[in-house]
Amino acid sequence: MAGIFTVGMLPDDCLSAILSLTTPADVGKLSLISSAFRPAAESDVVWGRFLPENYARIIAASDISDEVPFGSKREIFFRLCSPILIDGGKTSFELDKFSGKICYILSARELGITWSSDPLCWSWKPHPESRFSEVAELRTVSWLEIHGRIRRQRLSPNTEYGAYLLVKITERAYGLDLMAAEVSVAVGNGGRISEGRVWLQRKQRKEEDLESLFYGNRRERVRNLMGTEEEEENNGIRGLKERDDGWFEIELGEFMSGEDDDDDDEEDVHMSLMEIRGFQLKAGIIVEGIQIRPKN
């Protein structure tokens, strides 16, 4: 009769090699299912596989560089699952605790915002709910244009990512509900493009009826002039989505990161939101930044 083989008969280094080919979530599940996996589940071999190659440089250049030295790579991994600030406090870095994939938030200061240096158009100020030292609040412009970019090489390989603009809408906002904004994500110059449209603000029906008493059918006239009425009826236009951290997000688009040995990894991902067709004055949107995170 053949002998019975169990997982516990494998040496720890073999189990560590097996676990390193899974995900952080799988490691946690397997260590709960079988005690044979628990020693290997603490191994630096396993958790080092889930850390980015440049994790030491990331920590050294972050706001946690002065923290007590970490005892293991597992400890480092879970510390990086909480956001840290890098790039002089202008970028947030984080690992997804289930997959180990890299996530970034580019602060408003890292974005290209048209007329953001003009205090009549935009104001820079701290916000109690922001992870960054300051946010950008729109005072008044007719031309709303926000751009961001990130090198694909900084992201986890072979991963579908989404880009999301993080915003708040103030009580004194106006001009954001007349035209849908255009959003896009493109890889490289003239490369693959993801496009869409989004409402920055929508009024309740009663508010629209009251507004029409004062401004007539201004909204309809502008939309007919720009040829958007039929487009809105035939295509879904996204709205803002509320997040758990108190902000709202606007999905700008999606893209695939490159492979480990992909020469195109040096390409930039370009992300944008624009509302430049209506020419009406706009105000009251607060921009915290753009988040780049795995879609799944």
mmCIF file of C-alpha atoms in Angstrom:
data_model
loop_
_atom_site.group_PDB
_atom_site.id
_atom_site.type_symbol
_atom_site.label_atom_id
_atom_site.label_comp_id
_atom_site.label_asym_id
_atom_site.label_seq_id
_atom_site.Cartn_x
_atom_site.Cartn_y
_atom_site.Cartn_z
ATOM 1 C CA MET A 1 0.000 0.000 0.000
ATOM 2 C CA ALA A 2 1.406 3.325 -1.019
ATOM 3 C CA GLY A 3 2.277 5.747 1.759
ATOM 4 C CA ILE A 4 -0.036 8.659 2.503
ATOM 5 C CA PHE A 5 1.381 12.033 1.548
ATOM 6 C CA THR A 6 0.397 15.258 3.343
ATOM 7 C CA VAL A 7 1.329 18.883 2.810
ATOM 8 C CA GLY A 8 3.043 18.872 6.187
ATOM 9 C CA MET A 9 5.659 16.497 4.822
ATOM 10 C CA LEU A 10 7.049 19.193 2.540
ATOM 11 C CA PRO A 11 9.974 21.263 3.869
ATOM 12 C CA ASP A 12 9.204 24.851 4.868
ATOM 13 C CA ASP A 13 11.298 26.340 2.073
ATOM 14 C CA CYS A 14 9.254 24.384 -0.464
ATOM 15 C CA LEU A 15 5.987 25.579 1.100
ATOM 16 C CA SER A 16 7.313 29.145 1.105
ATOM 17 C CA ALA A 17 8.090 28.904 -2.604
ATOM 18 C CA ILE A 18 4.556 27.634 -3.260
ATOM 19 C CA LEU A 19 2.901 30.379 -1.213
ATOM 20 C CA SER A 20 5.004 33.071 -2.889
ATOM 21 C CA LEU A 21 3.258 32.220 -6.178
ATOM 22 C CA THR A 22 -0.176 33.032 -4.745
ATOM 23 C CA THR A 23 -1.561 36.301 -3.321
ATOM 24 C CA PRO A 24 -1.533 37.826 0.189
ATOM 25 C CA ALA A 25 -5.213 36.892 0.531
ATOM 26 C CA ASP A 26 -4.455 33.255 -0.418
ATOM 27 C CA VAL A 27 -1.616 33.066 2.102
ATOM 28 C CA GLY A 28 -3.956 34.151 4.860
ATOM 29 C CA LYS A 29 -6.619 31.619 3.856
ATOM 30 C CA LEU A 30 -4.187 28.697 3.548
ATOM 31 C CA SER A 31 -2.601 29.386 6.934
ATOM 32 C CA LEU A 32 -6.069 29.226 8.489
ATOM 33 C CA ILE A 33 -7.001 26.012 6.655
ATOM 34 C CA SER A 34 -3.847 24.079 7.526
ATOM 35 C CA SER A 35 -1.351 24.595 10.351
ATOM 36 C CA ALA A 36 1.306 23.145 8.049
ATOM 37 C CA PHE A 37 1.338 26.426 6.109
ATOM 38 C CA ARG A 38 1.694 28.734 9.126
ATOM 39 C CA PRO A 39 5.515 28.748 9.534
ATOM 40 C CA ALA A 40 5.946 29.302 5.789
ATOM 41 C CA ALA A 41 3.258 32.008 5.832
ATOM 42 C CA GLU A 42 5.543 34.116 8.042
ATOM 43 C CA SER A 43 8.534 33.692 5.740
ATOM 44 C CA ASP A 44 10.392 36.640 4.191
ATOM 45 C CA VAL A 45 10.518 34.584 0.990
ATOM 46 C CA VAL A 46 6.740 34.777 0.743
ATOM 47 C CA TRP A 47 6.216 38.423 1.712
ATOM 48 C CA GLY A 48 9.241 39.640 -0.203
ATOM 49 C CA ARG A 49 7.509 38.347 -3.327
ATOM 50 C CA PHE A 50 4.540 40.661 -2.625
ATOM 51 C CA LEU A 51 6.677 43.777 -2.134
ATOM 52 C CA PRO A 52 7.766 45.999 -5.059
ATOM 53 C CA GLU A 53 11.453 45.682 -5.909
ATOM 54 C CA ASN A 54 12.117 49.296 -4.875
ATOM 55 C CA TYR A 55 10.189 49.161 -1.587
ATOM 56 C CA ALA A 56 13.274 50.156 0.421
ATOM 57 C CA ARG A 57 13.739 53.344 -1.641
ATOM 58 C CA ILE A 58 10.025 54.121 -1.377
ATOM 59 C CA ILE A 59 10.141 53.875 2.420
ATOM 60 C CA ALA A 60 13.379 55.870 2.646
ATOM 61 C CA ALA A 61 11.812 58.746 0.683
ATOM 62 C CA SER A 62 8.485 58.678 2.551
ATOM 63 C CA ASP A 63 6.958 60.175 5.681
ATOM 64 C CA ILE A 64 7.572 56.887 7.575
ATOM 65 C CA SER A 65 11.351 56.835 7.010
ATOM 66 C CA ASP A 66 11.946 57.651 10.695
ATOM 67 C CA GLU A 67 9.731 54.874 12.060
ATOM 68 C CA VAL A 68 11.224 52.019 14.097
ATOM 69 C CA PRO A 69 12.957 49.482 11.794
ATOM 70 C CA PHE A 70 10.659 46.718 10.640
ATOM 71 C CA GLY A 71 11.199 43.188 11.933
ATOM 72 C CA SER A 72 10.140 41.277 8.830
ATOM 73 C CA LYS A 73 8.974 41.696 5.265
ATOM 74 C CA ARG A 74 5.485 40.660 6.349
ATOM 75 C CA GLU A 75 5.487 43.637 8.727
ATOM 76 C CA ILE A 76 6.703 45.918 5.923
ATOM 77 C CA PHE A 77 3.973 44.662 3.604
ATOM 78 C CA PHE A 78 1.142 45.391 6.018
ATOM 79 C CA ARG A 79 2.603 48.803 6.877
ATOM 80 C CA LEU A 80 2.540 49.674 3.183
ATOM 81 C CA CYS A 81 -1.100 48.584 3.007
ATOM 82 C CA SER A 82 -1.791 51.862 4.817
ATOM 83 C CA PRO A 83 -1.137 54.971 2.691
ATOM 84 C CA ILE A 84 2.230 56.708 3.005
ATOM 85 C CA LEU A 85 3.288 60.027 1.479
ATOM 86 C CA ILE A 86 6.180 60.229 -0.976
ATOM 87 C CA ASP A 87 7.540 62.798 -3.447
ATOM 88 C CA GLY A 88 7.707 65.494 -0.788
ATOM 89 C CA GLY A 89 4.177 64.786 0.403
ATOM 90 C CA LYS A 90 2.637 65.275 -3.048
ATOM 91 C CA THR A 91 1.912 61.599 -3.790
ATOM 92 C CA SER A 92 0.269 58.837 -1.760
ATOM 93 C CA PHE A 93 1.540 55.255 -2.124
ATOM 94 C CA GLU A 94 -0.268 52.131 -0.973
ATOM 95 C CA LEU A 95 -0.382 48.361 -1.557
ATOM 96 C CA ASP A 96 -3.668 46.546 -1.947
ATOM 97 C CA LYS A 97 -3.776 44.137 1.009
ATOM 98 C CA PHE A 98 -5.554 41.390 -0.940
ATOM 99 C CA SER A 99 -3.511 41.373 -4.148
ATOM 100 C CA GLY A 100 -0.346 43.298 -3.276
ATOM 101 C CA LYS A 101 -0.887 45.544 -6.309
ATOM 102 C CA ILE A 102 0.475 49.100 -6.239
ATOM 103 C CA CYS A 103 -1.889 52.069 -5.854
ATOM 104 C CA TYR A 104 -1.062 55.789 -6.141
ATOM 105 C CA ILE A 105 -2.854 59.047 -5.537
ATOM 106 C CA LEU A 106 -1.352 62.070 -7.290
ATOM 107 C CA SER A 107 -2.199 65.201 -5.304
ATOM 108 C CA ALA A 108 -3.710 68.268 -6.946
ATOM 109 C CA ARG A 109 -0.222 69.845 -6.889
ATOM 110 C CA GLU A 110 1.007 67.015 -9.128
ATOM 111 C CA LEU A 111 -1.698 67.676 -11.711
ATOM 112 C CA GLY A 112 -1.865 70.128 -14.578
ATOM 113 C CA ILE A 113 -4.853 72.364 -13.814
ATOM 114 C CA THR A 114 -5.438 75.193 -16.260
ATOM 115 C CA TRP A 115 -5.185 78.631 -14.567
ATOM 116 C CA SER A 116 -4.494 77.034 -11.176
ATOM 117 C CA SER A 117 -1.802 79.661 -10.492
ATOM 118 C CA ASP A 118 -4.331 82.487 -10.855
ATOM 119 C CA PRO A 119 -5.914 83.224 -7.423
ATOM 120 C CA LEU A 120 -8.975 84.640 -9.158
ATOM 121 C CA CYS A 121 -9.615 81.229 -10.736
ATOM 122 C CA TRP A 122 -8.373 78.696 -8.183
ATOM 123 C CA SER A 123 -7.470 78.808 -4.516
ATOM 124 C CA TRP A 124 -5.064 76.454 -2.742
ATOM 125 C CA LYS A 125 -5.972 75.597 0.826
ATOM 126 C CA PRO A 126 -5.778 72.805 3.418
ATOM 127 C CA HIS A 127 -8.800 70.549 3.853
ATOM 128 C CA PRO A 128 -9.562 68.589 7.044
ATOM 129 C CA GLU A 129 -10.529 65.434 5.108
ATOM 130 C CA SER A 130 -7.577 65.419 2.720
ATOM 131 C CA ARG A 131 -4.480 63.249 3.087
ATOM 132 C CA PHE A 132 -2.441 66.050 1.482
ATOM 133 C CA SER A 133 -1.412 69.433 2.870
ATOM 134 C CA GLU A 134 -3.567 71.331 0.372
ATOM 135 C CA VAL A 135 -6.281 70.933 -2.238
ATOM 136 C CA ALA A 136 -7.384 73.079 -5.182
ATOM 137 C CA GLU A 137 -10.796 74.769 -5.043
ATOM 138 C CA LEU A 138 -12.313 76.217 -8.195
ATOM 139 C CA ARG A 139 -13.350 79.841 -7.690
ATOM 140 C CA THR A 140 -14.525 80.646 -11.199
ATOM 141 C CA VAL A 141 -13.480 79.666 -14.727
ATOM 142 C CA SER A 142 -15.214 79.082 -18.026
ATOM 143 C CA TRP A 143 -12.580 76.586 -19.179
ATOM 144 C CA LEU A 144 -12.187 73.583 -16.833
ATOM 145 C CA GLU A 145 -9.230 71.373 -17.725
ATOM 146 C CA ILE A 146 -7.358 68.931 -15.463
ATOM 147 C CA HIS A 147 -4.540 66.622 -16.554
ATOM 148 C CA GLY A 148 -2.421 64.020 -14.778
ATOM 149 C CA ARG A 149 0.182 61.516 -15.848
ATOM 150 C CA ILE A 150 2.128 58.608 -14.401
ATOM 151 C CA ARG A 151 4.818 56.317 -15.792
ATOM 152 C CA ARG A 152 3.513 52.768 -16.364
ATOM 153 C CA GLN A 153 6.788 51.455 -14.986
ATOM 154 C CA ARG A 154 5.746 52.612 -11.483
ATOM 155 C CA LEU A 155 2.730 50.282 -11.456
ATOM 156 C CA SER A 156 2.293 46.540 -10.931
ATOM 157 C CA PRO A 157 2.801 44.637 -14.212
ATOM 158 C CA ASN A 158 0.069 42.835 -16.158
ATOM 159 C CA THR A 159 -2.709 44.617 -14.299
ATOM 160 C CA GLU A 160 -5.844 46.428 -15.412
ATOM 161 C CA TYR A 161 -5.899 49.836 -13.733
ATOM 162 C CA GLY A 162 -8.528 52.537 -13.374
ATOM 163 C CA ALA A 163 -7.920 56.277 -12.910
ATOM 164 C CA TYR A 164 -10.246 58.278 -10.657
ATOM 165 C CA LEU A 165 -10.425 62.023 -10.008
ATOM 166 C CA LEU A 166 -11.148 62.681 -6.307
ATOM 167 C CA VAL A 167 -13.364 65.709 -5.699
ATOM 168 C CA LYS A 168 -15.918 67.414 -3.508
ATOM 169 C CA ILE A 169 -18.687 69.769 -4.633
ATOM 170 C CA THR A 170 -19.309 72.805 -2.430
ATOM 171 C CA GLU A 171 -22.724 74.223 -1.523
ATOM 172 C CA ARG A 172 -21.958 77.346 -3.578
ATOM 173 C CA ALA A 173 -21.152 75.406 -6.748
ATOM 174 C CA TYR A 174 -22.626 76.602 -10.020
ATOM 175 C CA GLY A 175 -22.228 75.992 -13.750
ATOM 176 C CA LEU A 176 -21.258 72.319 -13.283
ATOM 177 C CA ASP A 177 -24.610 70.882 -14.335
ATOM 178 C CA LEU A 178 -25.020 72.495 -17.747
ATOM 179 C CA MET A 179 -22.680 70.280 -19.772
ATOM 180 C CA ALA A 180 -21.226 66.839 -19.112
ATOM 181 C CA ALA A 181 -17.434 66.835 -18.761
ATOM 182 C CA GLU A 182 -15.246 64.762 -21.078
ATOM 183 C CA VAL A 183 -12.864 62.265 -19.461
ATOM 184 C CA SER A 184 -10.122 60.157 -20.998
ATOM 185 C CA VAL A 185 -7.112 57.955 -20.292
ATOM 186 C CA ALA A 186 -4.443 57.360 -22.954
ATOM 187 C CA VAL A 187 -1.247 55.290 -22.909
ATOM 188 C CA GLY A 188 1.711 56.889 -24.662
ATOM 189 C CA ASN A 189 1.414 59.524 -27.358
ATOM 190 C CA GLY A 190 -1.448 58.649 -29.663
ATOM 191 C CA GLY A 191 -1.778 55.225 -28.057
ATOM 192 C CA ARG A 192 -4.723 53.291 -26.667
ATOM 193 C CA ILE A 193 -7.489 55.573 -25.385
ATOM 194 C CA SER A 194 -10.373 55.105 -22.945
ATOM 195 C CA GLU A 195 -12.980 57.862 -23.176
ATOM 196 C CA GLY A 196 -16.266 58.803 -21.538
ATOM 197 C CA ARG A 197 -18.452 61.614 -20.190
ATOM 198 C CA VAL A 198 -19.491 62.449 -16.658
ATOM 199 C CA TRP A 199 -21.825 64.818 -14.837
ATOM 200 C CA LEU A 200 -20.022 66.893 -12.222
ATOM 201 C CA GLN A 201 -23.324 67.927 -10.668
ATOM 202 C CA ARG A 202 -27.002 67.194 -11.267
ATOM 203 C CA LYS A 203 -29.847 69.293 -9.907
ATOM 204 C CA GLN A 204 -33.079 67.867 -8.551
ATOM 205 C CA ARG A 205 -36.120 68.265 -10.794
ATOM 206 C CA LYS A 206 -37.623 70.960 -8.557
ATOM 207 C CA GLU A 207 -34.402 72.978 -8.712
ATOM 208 C CA GLU A 208 -34.317 72.745 -12.509
ATOM 209 C CA ASP A 209 -37.941 73.921 -12.738
ATOM 210 C CA LEU A 210 -37.211 76.868 -10.431
ATOM 211 C CA GLU A 211 -34.085 77.785 -12.391
ATOM 212 C CA SER A 212 -36.052 77.792 -15.647
ATOM 213 C CA LEU A 213 -38.315 80.519 -14.235
ATOM 214 C CA PHE A 214 -35.313 82.853 -14.046
ATOM 215 C CA TYR A 215 -33.158 81.687 -16.962
ATOM 216 C CA GLY A 216 -35.736 80.235 -19.346
ATOM 217 C CA ASN A 217 -34.532 77.218 -21.289
ATOM 218 C CA ARG A 218 -30.841 78.153 -21.095
ATOM 219 C CA ARG A 219 -29.786 74.549 -20.532
ATOM 220 C CA GLU A 220 -31.692 73.271 -23.553
ATOM 221 C CA ARG A 221 -30.455 76.108 -25.795
ATOM 222 C CA VAL A 222 -26.823 75.440 -24.967
ATOM 223 C CA ARG A 223 -27.147 71.683 -25.388
ATOM 224 C CA ASN A 224 -28.900 72.056 -28.722
ATOM 225 C CA LEU A 225 -26.246 74.526 -29.852
ATOM 226 C CA MET A 226 -23.473 72.099 -28.946
ATOM 227 C CA GLY A 227 -25.346 69.114 -30.389
ATOM 228 C CA THR A 228 -25.315 67.117 -27.149
ATOM 229 C CA GLU A 229 -29.006 66.459 -26.543
ATOM 230 C CA GLU A 230 -29.194 63.366 -28.762
ATOM 231 C CA GLU A 231 -25.817 62.171 -27.498
ATOM 232 C CA GLU A 232 -27.003 62.294 -23.888
ATOM 233 C CA GLU A 233 -30.101 60.270 -24.734
ATOM 234 C CA ASN A 234 -28.224 57.567 -26.619
ATOM 235 C CA ASN A 235 -25.124 57.197 -24.416
ATOM 236 C CA GLY A 236 -24.789 56.589 -20.729
ATOM 237 C CA ILE A 237 -23.077 59.454 -18.917
ATOM 238 C CA ARG A 238 -21.501 58.574 -15.595
ATOM 239 C CA GLY A 239 -21.995 60.455 -12.370
ATOM 240 C CA LEU A 240 -19.976 61.008 -9.212
ATOM 241 C CA LYS A 241 -19.581 58.066 -6.833
ATOM 242 C CA GLU A 242 -19.319 58.616 -3.094
ATOM 243 C CA ARG A 243 -16.371 56.987 -1.331
ATOM 244 C CA ASP A 244 -15.905 55.767 2.231
ATOM 245 C CA ASP A 245 -13.321 58.493 2.928
ATOM 246 C CA GLY A 246 -15.807 61.344 2.418
ATOM 247 C CA TRP A 247 -14.719 62.238 -1.123
ATOM 248 C CA PHE A 248 -16.404 61.586 -4.449
ATOM 249 C CA GLU A 249 -14.667 59.928 -7.375
ATOM 250 C CA ILE A 250 -15.012 60.363 -11.120
ATOM 251 C CA GLU A 251 -13.828 57.448 -13.227
ATOM 252 C CA LEU A 252 -11.594 58.893 -15.943
ATOM 253 C CA GLY A 253 -10.924 55.605 -17.733
ATOM 254 C CA GLU A 254 -8.947 52.384 -17.607
ATOM 255 C CA PHE A 255 -5.748 50.930 -19.043
ATOM 256 C CA MET A 256 -3.402 47.951 -18.846
ATOM 257 C CA SER A 257 -0.001 48.258 -17.220
ATOM 258 C CA GLY A 258 2.946 46.796 -19.101
ATOM 259 C CA GLU A 259 4.701 43.491 -18.650
ATOM 260 C CA ASP A 260 7.924 43.076 -16.672
ATOM 261 C CA ASP A 261 10.086 43.025 -19.806
ATOM 262 C CA ASP A 262 7.924 45.386 -21.860
ATOM 263 C CA ASP A 263 9.868 48.243 -23.471
ATOM 264 C CA ASP A 264 6.612 50.238 -23.559
ATOM 265 C CA ASP A 265 6.754 50.373 -19.752
ATOM 266 C CA GLU A 266 8.559 53.685 -20.196
ATOM 267 C CA GLU A 267 5.382 55.208 -21.632
ATOM 268 C CA ASP A 268 3.336 57.691 -19.653
ATOM 269 C CA VAL A 269 -0.344 57.213 -18.897
ATOM 270 C CA HIS A 270 -2.206 60.484 -19.567
ATOM 271 C CA MET A 271 -5.438 61.156 -17.664
ATOM 272 C CA SER A 272 -7.759 64.113 -18.143
ATOM 273 C CA LEU A 273 -11.077 65.776 -17.390
ATOM 274 C CA MET A 274 -12.289 68.705 -19.489
ATOM 275 C CA GLU A 275 -15.428 70.810 -19.698
ATOM 276 C CA ILE A 276 -14.579 73.420 -22.309
ATOM 277 C CA ARG A 277 -17.599 73.288 -24.604
ATOM 278 C CA GLY A 278 -20.259 75.171 -22.642
ATOM 279 C CA PHE A 279 -18.244 78.367 -21.966
ATOM 280 C CA GLN A 280 -20.421 79.103 -18.909
ATOM 281 C CA LEU A 281 -18.751 80.158 -15.680
ATOM 282 C CA LYS A 282 -18.130 77.297 -13.306
ATOM 283 C CA ALA A 283 -17.238 77.197 -9.605
ATOM 284 C CA GLY A 284 -17.318 75.059 -6.487
ATOM 285 C CA ILE A 285 -15.386 71.882 -7.273
ATOM 286 C CA ILE A 286 -12.592 70.882 -4.877
ATOM 287 C CA VAL A 287 -9.854 68.690 -6.350
ATOM 288 C CA GLU A 288 -7.790 66.428 -4.081
ATOM 289 C CA GLY A 289 -6.021 64.421 -6.765
ATOM 290 C CA ILE A 290 -6.150 61.434 -9.109
ATOM 291 C CA GLN A 291 -6.092 57.873 -7.791
ATOM 292 C CA ILE A 292 -4.631 55.062 -9.917
ATOM 293 C CA ARG A 293 -5.678 51.652 -8.567
ATOM 294 C CA PRO A 294 -6.330 48.108 -9.874
ATOM 295 C CA LYS A 295 -9.806 47.648 -11.316
ATOM 296 C CA ASN A 296 -10.428 44.286 -9.638
#
